[in-house]
Amino acid sequence: MNEFEWRRQLRDLQQPLKPRRDLWISIDAALADAAPGSTRSSDPLRPRLPEHRRRWLLGASLAASALLVAGMGWRLLHAPAGLPLVASTPPTMSAWKPTDPRLVGAAIELDAARMELQQALRQAPGSAALQRLLARTERQQTQLRQSADPAG
Amino acid sequence: MIAAHIDPGRRMPPVAANTGANDTDDVCAAAAGDRRAFERLYRLHVGRVHGAVYRLAGYDRARAEDLTQEAFIRAWQKLPGFRHESAFGTWLYRLAVNLALMDIRARGADPVSMVNDEQLPDTGQTPFCAAEREELERAIGQLPPRARAVLVLHDIEGWRHEQIGSEMGMATGTSKAQLHRARGLLRKILGPAAPGVPA
């Protein structure tokens, strides 16, 4: 077999080939959402996952979500007795939002820190260091609230 | 962005003789939003588009079908910008090939720098093999993605190295090196009984 025949053999591979299934149904459904001229398709640099892989990922996501919900429920049911499941601070403190926009960020940060410390205390209820940190955070929240509302 | 506009000065791969001859009306209607017209264009061109994408995807049917589907959706979106400087079938074919090449690039497959000269075959005269079609396709499917893309575009689709380099973002010399590498690997895959891929 010479090179000419080899090249002809390769060129013979250039034949039209129809997909095994009719893709038009899926395409038509996608066209309904994509008018001509629009660019709402997926990012071309991000390859579309094959159908079977997309189904697998969806299933995995659902399973992970179910596990997360079950885990949270289990923790709520088995929390240490006597330890409050909600914040020890008054509800008004966590719900409070300053009207001064300069203080909003600080309020959010302190609130998040307090919630994290409370979660950590559920794991280690006897930790004096965590309790000190929580008390200090709550004091800072109080100070912030007083500075935002000197009259109150 | 996919380079969907065709430079009229470039030699384009041959268009199948039985496609694209009388699709101008459907192209215009589809550009105006007529999905029935676009379906006719799909039926007319899907074989050529899917065939090329299927080969570039290494004969992976699932991926080729995804890419074919995406190519037609993108063509629908880009149709209003189609300037009729080339046949619609050629424009669509290039769009689909670009999409397949972008898919290869996006997967970060087979960087050019990984070419190992020691794996390349000798460049001297070699006998040629007579591989069966299925055997040949299976062997091409086993090639590394970028080397396979160059081999498919050059030896099967009839592109020139300048075009391949331009579309794949590589120098012309690199395209030649990749083709050389692909043929060498193909010869190895086809085995000692079929050693005749040109160097």
Short mmCIF file of C-alpha atoms in Angstrom, two decimals, chain B residues 29-156:
data_model
loop_
_atom_site.label_atom_id
_atom_site.label_comp_id
_atom_site.label_asym_id
_atom_site.label_seq_id
_atom_site.Cartn_x
_atom_site.Cartn_y
_atom_site.Cartn_z
CA ALA B 29 -36.24 32.49 7.02
CA ALA B 30 -34.39 30.94 9.93
CA ALA B 31 -32.46 34.16 10.52
CA ALA B 32 -35.85 35.85 10.85
CA GLY B 33 -36.89 33.33 13.48
CA ASP B 34 -38.55 30.54 11.46
CA ARG B 35 -37.79 27.35 13.37
CA ARG B 36 -39.34 25.10 10.72
CA ALA B 37 -36.85 26.50 8.23
CA PHE B 38 -34.05 25.92 10.69
CA GLU B 39 -35.19 22.34 11.16
CA ARG B 40 -34.87 21.80 7.42
CA LEU B 41 -31.35 23.20 7.61
CA TYR B 42 -30.64 20.86 10.50
CA ARG B 43 -31.86 17.84 8.53
CA LEU B 44 -29.79 18.89 5.55
CA HIS B 45 -26.51 19.51 7.35
CA VAL B 46 -26.52 17.42 10.50
CA GLY B 47 -24.69 14.51 8.89
CA ARG B 48 -21.70 16.53 7.82
CA VAL B 49 -21.51 18.51 11.06
CA HIS B 50 -21.87 15.50 13.29
CA GLY B 51 -19.42 13.45 11.24
CA ALA B 52 -16.67 16.04 11.63
CA VAL B 53 -17.37 16.60 15.31
CA TYR B 54 -17.55 12.87 15.92
CA ARG B 55 -14.08 12.36 14.47
CA LEU B 56 -12.63 15.32 16.38
CA ALA B 57 -14.17 14.04 19.60
CA GLY B 58 -12.29 10.79 19.17
CA TYR B 59 -15.34 8.82 18.09
CA ASP B 60 -17.04 9.53 21.42
CA ARG B 61 -20.70 9.45 20.43
CA ALA B 62 -22.12 11.08 23.55
CA ARG B 63 -19.73 14.01 23.44
CA ALA B 64 -20.15 14.39 19.69
CA GLU B 65 -23.91 14.57 20.06
CA ASP B 66 -23.60 17.22 22.76
CA LEU B 67 -21.27 19.25 20.56
CA THR B 68 -23.49 18.87 17.51
CA GLN B 69 -26.47 20.03 19.49
CA GLU B 70 -24.55 23.01 20.84
CA ALA B 71 -23.30 23.89 17.34
CA PHE B 72 -26.84 24.14 15.98
CA ILE B 73 -28.00 26.21 18.93
CA ARG B 74 -25.07 28.59 18.43
CA ALA B 75 -25.74 28.72 14.69
CA TRP B 76 -29.33 29.71 15.42
CA GLN B 77 -28.13 32.50 17.67
CA LYS B 78 -25.55 33.73 15.19
CA LEU B 79 -27.68 33.44 12.07
CA PRO B 80 -28.64 37.13 11.96
CA GLY B 81 -24.92 37.89 11.66
CA PHE B 82 -24.37 35.42 8.81
CA ARG B 83 -23.21 37.49 5.84
CA HIS B 84 -23.59 34.92 3.05
CA GLU B 85 -19.92 35.27 2.16
CA SER B 86 -19.73 31.51 2.07
CA ALA B 87 -22.21 28.68 1.83
CA PHE B 88 -24.27 28.23 4.96
CA GLY B 89 -23.07 24.63 5.20
CA THR B 90 -19.45 25.74 5.21
CA TRP B 91 -20.14 28.40 7.82
CA LEU B 92 -21.97 25.89 9.99
CA TYR B 93 -19.25 23.30 9.52
CA ARG B 94 -16.57 25.77 10.62
CA LEU B 95 -18.62 26.83 13.61
CA ALA B 96 -19.00 23.20 14.70
CA VAL B 97 -15.32 22.40 14.19
CA ASN B 98 -14.35 25.48 16.19
CA LEU B 99 -16.65 24.38 18.96
CA ALA B 100 -15.05 20.93 19.00
CA LEU B 101 -11.57 22.46 19.07
CA MET B 102 -12.57 24.76 21.91
CA ASP B 103 -13.88 21.74 23.75
CA ILE B 104 -10.48 20.09 23.36
CA ARG B 105 -8.74 23.25 24.56
CA ALA B 106 -11.13 23.73 27.46
CA ARG B 107 -10.39 20.25 28.68
CA GLY B 108 -6.72 21.19 28.79
CA ALA B 109 -5.82 18.10 26.89
CA ASP B 110 -2.47 17.15 25.56
CA PRO B 111 -0.49 20.39 25.59
CA VAL B 112 1.86 20.82 22.66
CA SER B 113 4.85 20.99 24.98
CA MET B 114 4.29 17.35 25.83
CA VAL B 115 5.46 16.21 22.42
CA ASN B 116 8.27 13.76 22.99
CA ASP B 117 10.66 13.54 20.08
CA GLU B 118 11.76 10.09 21.15
CA GLN B 119 8.29 8.81 20.45
CA LEU B 120 8.28 10.12 16.92
CA PRO B 121 8.90 7.66 14.14
CA ASP B 122 11.75 7.86 11.71
CA THR B 123 11.13 10.15 8.81
CA GLY B 124 12.50 7.81 6.20
CA GLN B 125 10.50 5.83 3.67
CA THR B 126 8.14 3.38 5.28
CA PRO B 127 5.82 0.77 3.94
CA PHE B 128 2.12 1.53 4.27
CA CYS B 129 -0.59 -0.35 6.00
CA ALA B 130 -4.00 -1.42 4.91
CA ALA B 131 -6.05 -1.01 8.02
CA GLU B 132 -9.72 -1.79 8.05
CA ARG B 133 -11.95 1.21 8.41
CA GLU B 134 -13.16 0.35 11.90
CA GLU B 135 -9.65 -0.50 13.01
CA LEU B 136 -8.43 2.80 11.67
CA GLU B 137 -11.18 4.76 13.42
CA ARG B 138 -10.49 2.97 16.66
CA ALA B 139 -6.80 3.80 16.38
CA ILE B 140 -7.50 7.47 15.63
CA GLY B 141 -9.80 7.55 18.64
CA GLN B 142 -6.92 6.47 20.85
CA LEU B 143 -4.69 9.38 19.80
CA PRO B 144 -4.12 12.28 22.21
CA PRO B 145 -6.80 14.91 21.56
CA ARG B 146 -4.69 17.65 19.99
CA ALA B 147 -2.65 15.29 17.85
CA ARG B 148 -5.88 13.63 16.79
CA ALA B 149 -7.42 16.98 15.93
CA VAL B 150 -4.52 17.86 13.65
CA LEU B 151 -4.60 14.47 11.96
CA VAL B 152 -8.36 14.60 11.47
CA LEU B 153 -8.32 18.14 10.12
CA HIS B 154 -5.34 17.59 7.81
CA ASP B 155 -5.57 14.02 6.61
CA ILE B 156 -9.34 13.51 6.73
#
